[in-house]
Amino acid sequence: AKAAGTGCWRMFSAEMSEQAMSRLRTEARLRAAELRGEFELFYQPKMDPRSLLLRGAEALLRWKTDEGYVAPGDFIPVAEETGLIGPIGDWVLGEACRQAAAWRRQHGDLPVAINVSPRQLADADFPNRVRVALAKSGLPAHLLTLEITETVAMTAATGDFAMLRVLRDIGVGMAIDDFGTGYSSLSHLRRIPLTVLKIDRGFMQTVPHDVAIPATILELGQRLGLEIVAEGVETEPQRDWLCDMGCQTIQGFLISRPLPAAEFEDRFLVERAR
Ligand code: C2E
Ligand code: CA
Ligand code: CA
Ligand code: CA
């Protein structure tokens, strides 16, 4: 039993150090990634489910390495823990504003949303970074929306939502991402300066067979006067149901996967101008 115990410990230990090594490798490569120009933003369209007119885009971060694209789920947690999300998030903010401003000059207004991590919101200087990115690019504030997760929005309650208010006062839009998956108190929902509620794609998967939860979220958002964005829309029956429910905006593979900027422009902006 003793031998087996030791063996177990050894295996466990080897596994841990393998994991730790892999994280260190990821961290080291992440540190160099920005300088090497390995980050890229993909854009996924958001559309009116009835008219299929473009309503905006969500910028989604991609890390292009020699071995191909690394999914955000595989490096954002490391970036969060190491604090690298600070500089990476700044890059995302600056790049999204630059791109949205360039598209605006060529094709007209296009609201763009970016994802903001809890670490970024913990930085008291974040609102200034947003101001600087807007000023540098010339993008009007109302064309930028910040997507924050429900849990982060609720955690911000410790600061009495002060930072979210400052950001909202700058004029940027504020979206709660993955709504319904975190813990939230409905009384807080009233106090956060929100403009958009995004229904998590987990709730779309049961539509139209079981609509109890998404229907309730939609109604709640509508009563609060928020724009509702349904995420992860993959089928026509889901789109039909969302039309019937009066949902203003849908996003998902039914319309398009996230695309490289040039491809997004060709497919959704150049076409729009014609
Ligand atoms: P999210 O903000 O909830 O983004 C939506 C995710 O769902 C994206 O995954 C998108 O590609 C995927 N998706 C969109 N439509 C569909 C659909 O119809 N079906 C399915 N199955 N999936 C769909 P992605 O790009 O891998 O991003 C994953 C997460 O990584 C994001 O979730 C977001 O939390 C985070 N993320 C992405 N970019 C950034 C960033 O620039 N900064 C930060 N802090 N987080 C980011
Ligand atoms: Ca998002
Ligand atoms: Ca989401
Ligand atoms: Ca998500």
Coordinates of C-alpha atoms and ligand atoms in Angstrom, one line a residue:
A1 CA 0.0 0.0 0.0
K2 CA 2.9 2.2 0.8
A3 CA 4.5 1.6 -2.6
A4 CA 1.3 2.3 -4.3
G5 CA 0.9 5.5 -2.4
T6 CA 4.3 6.7 -3.4
G7 CA 3.7 5.7 -7.0
C8 CA 0.5 7.8 -6.9
W9 CA 2.3 10.7 -5.5
R10 CA 5.0 10.5 -8.1
M11 CA 2.5 10.4 -11.0
F12 CA 0.5 13.3 -9.5
S13 CA 3.7 15.3 -9.1
A14 CA 4.9 14.6 -12.6
E15 CA 1.5 15.6 -14.0
M16 CA 1.5 18.9 -12.0
S17 CA 5.0 19.9 -13.2
E18 CA 4.0 19.0 -16.8
Q19 CA 1.0 21.3 -16.3
A20 CA 3.1 24.0 -14.7
M21 CA 5.6 23.8 -17.5
S22 CA 3.0 24.1 -20.2
R23 CA 1.6 27.2 -18.4
L24 CA 5.0 28.7 -18.2
R25 CA 5.6 28.1 -21.9
T26 CA 2.2 29.6 -22.7
E27 CA 3.1 32.6 -20.5
A28 CA 6.5 33.2 -22.1
R29 CA 5.0 33.0 -25.6
L30 CA 2.1 35.2 -24.7
R31 CA 4.6 37.9 -23.4
A32 CA 6.2 38.0 -26.9
A33 CA 3.0 37.6 -28.9
E34 CA 2.1 41.3 -29.0
L35 CA 5.5 42.4 -30.1
R36 CA 5.5 39.7 -32.8
G37 CA 2.1 40.8 -34.1
E38 CA 0.6 37.4 -33.3
F39 CA -2.8 38.8 -32.1
E40 CA -5.6 39.3 -34.4
L41 CA -9.3 40.3 -34.0
F42 CA -12.0 38.4 -35.7
Y43 CA -15.4 39.9 -36.1
Q44 CA -18.8 38.2 -35.8
P45 CA -21.8 40.0 -37.2
K46 CA -24.9 40.9 -35.1
M47 CA -28.1 41.2 -37.1
D48 CA -31.7 42.1 -37.0
P49 CA -33.4 38.7 -37.1
R50 CA -36.3 40.0 -39.4
S51 CA -34.6 42.2 -41.9
L52 CA -31.2 40.6 -41.6
L53 CA -29.7 44.1 -41.6
L54 CA -26.3 44.4 -39.9
R55 CA -26.5 45.9 -36.4
G56 CA -22.9 45.6 -35.3
A57 CA -20.1 43.2 -34.7
E58 CA -18.3 41.5 -31.8
A59 CA -14.5 41.5 -31.9
L60 CA -13.1 38.2 -30.7
L61 CA -9.4 37.8 -30.0
R62 CA -7.3 35.2 -31.9
W63 CA -3.7 34.2 -31.2
K64 CA -1.9 33.1 -34.3
T65 CA 1.2 31.0 -33.6
D66 CA 3.4 28.8 -35.8
E67 CA 1.2 25.9 -34.8
G68 CA -2.0 27.7 -35.8
Y69 CA -4.7 29.6 -34.0
V70 CA -4.9 29.2 -30.2
A71 CA -8.5 29.5 -29.0
P72 CA -9.2 32.3 -26.4
G73 CA -10.4 29.7 -23.9
D74 CA -6.8 28.3 -23.9
F75 CA -4.9 31.5 -23.3
I76 CA -7.2 34.1 -21.7
P77 CA -7.2 32.3 -18.4
V78 CA -3.4 32.3 -18.3
A79 CA -3.4 35.9 -19.4
E80 CA -5.8 36.7 -16.5
E81 CA -3.8 34.9 -13.9
T82 CA -0.5 36.5 -15.0
G83 CA -1.8 40.0 -15.4
L84 CA -0.9 39.9 -19.1
I85 CA -4.6 40.5 -19.9
G86 CA -3.8 44.2 -19.1
P87 CA -1.6 44.8 -22.1
I88 CA -3.5 42.3 -24.2
G89 CA -6.8 44.0 -23.3
D90 CA -5.3 47.4 -24.2
W91 CA -4.3 46.1 -27.6
V92 CA -7.8 44.7 -28.2
L93 CA -9.3 48.1 -27.2
G94 CA -7.0 50.1 -29.4
E95 CA -7.3 47.8 -32.4
A96 CA -11.1 47.4 -32.2
C97 CA -11.4 51.3 -32.1
R98 CA -9.0 51.7 -34.9
Q99 CA -10.8 49.2 -37.1
A100 CA -14.3 50.5 -36.3
A101 CA -13.2 54.1 -37.1
A102 CA -11.6 53.0 -40.4
W103 CA -14.8 51.0 -41.4
R104 CA -16.9 54.0 -40.4
R105 CA -15.0 56.3 -42.8
Q106 CA -15.4 53.8 -45.6
H107 CA -18.8 52.2 -45.0
G108 CA -20.6 54.2 -42.4
D109 CA -21.3 53.6 -38.7
L110 CA -20.8 50.1 -37.3
P111 CA -21.1 49.5 -33.6
V112 CA -18.3 47.2 -32.4
A113 CA -18.3 45.3 -29.1
I114 CA -15.2 44.1 -27.2
N115 CA -14.9 41.7 -24.3
V116 CA -13.5 43.2 -21.1
S117 CA -12.0 41.0 -18.4
P118 CA -12.3 41.4 -14.6
R119 CA -8.7 42.3 -14.3
Q120 CA -9.1 45.2 -16.7
L121 CA -12.1 46.5 -14.7
A122 CA -10.0 46.2 -11.5
D123 CA -7.6 48.9 -12.9
A124 CA -8.8 52.3 -11.8
D125 CA -7.2 53.8 -14.9
F126 CA -9.4 51.7 -17.3
P127 CA -11.9 54.5 -18.1
N128 CA -8.9 56.7 -19.1
R129 CA -7.6 53.9 -21.4
V130 CA -11.0 53.8 -23.0
R131 CA -11.0 57.6 -23.5
V132 CA -7.5 57.5 -25.0
A133 CA -8.4 54.7 -27.4
L134 CA -11.5 56.6 -28.6
A135 CA -9.6 59.9 -28.9
K136 CA -6.7 58.3 -30.8
S137 CA -8.9 56.5 -33.3
G138 CA -11.6 59.2 -33.6
L139 CA -14.3 56.7 -32.9
P140 CA -17.5 58.2 -31.4
A141 CA -18.0 56.6 -28.0
H142 CA -21.5 55.3 -28.8
L143 CA -20.1 53.0 -31.4
L144 CA -18.1 51.1 -28.8
T145 CA -19.7 48.6 -26.4
L146 CA -18.0 46.8 -23.6
E147 CA -19.1 43.2 -22.9
I148 CA -18.6 42.1 -19.3
T149 CA -19.8 38.9 -17.8
E150 CA -22.6 38.8 -15.3
T151 CA -20.5 37.7 -12.4
V152 CA -18.0 40.5 -13.1
A153 CA -20.7 43.1 -13.3
M154 CA -22.1 41.9 -10.0
T155 CA -18.7 41.8 -8.4
A156 CA -18.3 45.4 -9.4
A157 CA -21.0 46.1 -6.9
T158 CA -18.3 46.4 -4.3
G159 CA -17.4 49.7 -5.9
D160 CA -21.1 50.5 -6.1
F161 CA -20.8 50.2 -9.9
A162 CA -18.8 53.4 -9.8
M163 CA -16.4 52.4 -12.6
L164 CA -19.3 51.2 -14.8
R165 CA -21.0 54.5 -14.3
V166 CA -17.9 56.4 -15.3
L167 CA -17.6 54.3 -18.4
R168 CA -21.2 54.8 -19.3
D169 CA -20.8 58.5 -18.8
I170 CA -18.1 58.5 -21.4
G171 CA -20.9 57.3 -23.7
V172 CA -19.8 53.7 -24.4
G173 CA -22.4 50.9 -24.4
M174 CA -22.4 48.4 -21.6
A175 CA -23.5 44.8 -22.2
I176 CA -23.9 41.9 -19.8
D177 CA -22.4 38.8 -21.5
D178 CA -23.6 35.2 -21.0
F179 CA -26.6 36.4 -19.0
G180 CA -28.2 33.7 -16.9
T181 CA -25.1 31.7 -16.3
G182 CA -23.6 33.6 -13.4
Y183 CA -25.2 34.5 -10.1
S184 CA -27.0 37.8 -10.2
S185 CA -29.4 39.6 -8.1
L186 CA -32.2 41.1 -10.0
S187 CA -32.1 44.2 -7.8
H188 CA -28.5 44.8 -8.9
L189 CA -29.6 44.5 -12.5
R190 CA -31.6 47.7 -12.1
R191 CA -28.6 49.6 -10.7
I192 CA -26.0 48.7 -13.3
P193 CA -25.8 51.2 -16.1
L194 CA -26.6 48.7 -18.8
T195 CA -27.6 49.1 -22.5
V196 CA -27.5 45.5 -23.6
L197 CA -28.4 42.0 -22.3
K198 CA -26.8 39.0 -24.1
I199 CA -28.7 35.7 -23.6
D200 CA -26.1 33.0 -23.3
R201 CA -26.1 30.5 -26.1
G202 CA -26.7 27.6 -23.6
F203 CA -30.3 28.9 -23.4
M204 CA -30.7 29.1 -27.1
Q205 CA -29.9 25.4 -27.5
T206 CA -33.3 24.3 -26.2
V207 CA -35.3 26.8 -28.4
P208 CA -38.0 26.3 -29.7
H209 CA -38.7 23.1 -27.6
D210 CA -38.2 24.6 -24.2
V211 CA -38.4 28.3 -24.1
A212 CA -39.2 29.0 -20.4
I213 CA -35.8 30.5 -19.5
P214 CA -34.9 32.4 -22.7
A215 CA -38.5 33.8 -22.9
T216 CA -38.2 35.1 -19.3
I217 CA -34.8 36.7 -19.9
L218 CA -36.1 38.3 -23.1
E219 CA -39.1 39.8 -21.3
L220 CA -37.0 40.9 -18.3
G221 CA -34.6 42.7 -20.6
Q222 CA -37.3 44.3 -22.6
R223 CA -39.1 45.6 -19.5
L224 CA -35.8 47.1 -18.4
G225 CA -35.6 48.9 -21.7
L226 CA -32.4 47.0 -22.8
E227 CA -31.4 45.8 -26.2
I228 CA -31.4 42.0 -26.2
V229 CA -28.8 40.1 -28.1
A230 CA -29.3 36.3 -28.5
E231 CA -26.0 34.5 -28.8
G232 CA -25.3 31.2 -30.4
V233 CA -28.2 31.3 -32.9
E234 CA -27.6 28.3 -35.1
T235 CA -31.0 27.3 -36.6
E236 CA -33.9 28.9 -38.5
P237 CA -36.5 27.8 -35.9
Q238 CA -34.4 29.6 -33.3
R239 CA -34.4 32.7 -35.5
D240 CA -38.2 32.4 -36.1
W241 CA -38.9 32.2 -32.4
L242 CA -36.7 35.2 -31.7
C243 CA -38.5 37.2 -34.3
D244 CA -41.8 36.3 -32.7
M245 CA -40.5 37.4 -29.3
G246 CA -39.4 40.8 -30.6
C247 CA -35.7 40.2 -30.1
Q248 CA -33.8 43.0 -31.9
T249 CA -30.4 41.3 -32.4
I250 CA -29.1 37.8 -33.1
Q251 CA -25.5 36.5 -33.3
G252 CA -24.4 33.0 -34.2
F253 CA -23.3 30.5 -36.7
L254 CA -26.6 30.7 -38.6
I255 CA -25.4 34.1 -39.9
S256 CA -21.7 33.7 -39.7
R257 CA -18.8 32.4 -37.7
P258 CA -16.3 35.1 -36.5
L259 CA -14.3 36.2 -39.5
P260 CA -10.9 37.9 -40.1
A261 CA -11.4 41.6 -40.6
A262 CA -10.9 41.7 -44.3
E263 CA -13.4 38.8 -44.9
F264 CA -15.9 40.4 -42.6
E265 CA -15.6 43.7 -44.5
D266 CA -16.1 41.9 -47.9
R267 CA -19.1 39.9 -46.8
F268 CA -20.9 42.3 -44.6
L269 CA -19.8 45.9 -45.2
V270 CA -19.0 46.1 -48.9
E271 CA -22.3 44.3 -49.7
R272 CA -24.2 46.6 -47.4
A273 CA -23.0 49.7 -49.3
R274 CA -24.3 48.4 -52.7
Ligands
C2E1 P1 -18.0 35.1 -25.6 O1 -17.7 36.5 -25.3 O2 -19.3 34.5 -25.0 O3 -18.0 34.9 -27.1 C1 -18.9 34.1 -27.9 C2 -18.2 32.8 -28.2 O4 -19.1 31.9 -28.8 C3 -17.0 33.0 -29.3 O5 -16.0 32.0 -29.0 C4 -17.8 32.7 -30.6 O6 -16.9 32.2 -31.6 C5 -18.7 31.5 -30.1 N1 -19.9 31.5 -31.0 C6 -20.5 32.5 -31.7 N2 -21.6 32.0 -32.3 C7 -21.7 30.7 -32.0 C8 -22.7 29.7 -32.4 O7 -23.6 29.9 -33.1 N3 -22.4 28.4 -31.8 C9 -21.4 28.1 -31.0 N4 -21.2 26.9 -30.6 N5 -20.5 29.1 -30.7 C10 -20.6 30.4 -31.1 P2 -14.5 32.4 -28.9 O8 -14.2 33.4 -30.0 O9 -13.7 31.1 -28.9 O10 -14.3 33.1 -27.6 C11 -14.5 32.5 -26.3 C12 -14.5 33.4 -25.2 O11 -13.2 34.0 -25.0 C13 -15.5 34.6 -25.3 O12 -16.8 34.2 -25.0 C14 -14.9 35.6 -24.4 O13 -15.3 35.3 -23.1 C15 -13.4 35.3 -24.5 N6 -12.8 36.3 -25.3 C16 -12.7 36.4 -26.7 N7 -12.0 37.5 -27.1 C17 -11.7 38.2 -25.9 C18 -11.0 39.4 -25.7 O14 -10.6 40.1 -26.6 N8 -10.8 39.7 -24.4 C19 -11.3 39.0 -23.3 N9 -11.1 39.4 -22.1 N10 -12.0 37.8 -23.6 C20 -12.2 37.4 -24.8
CA2 CA -18.8 38.4 -25.6
CA3 CA -21.2 35.4 -24.6
CA4 CA -19.4 32.6 -23.4

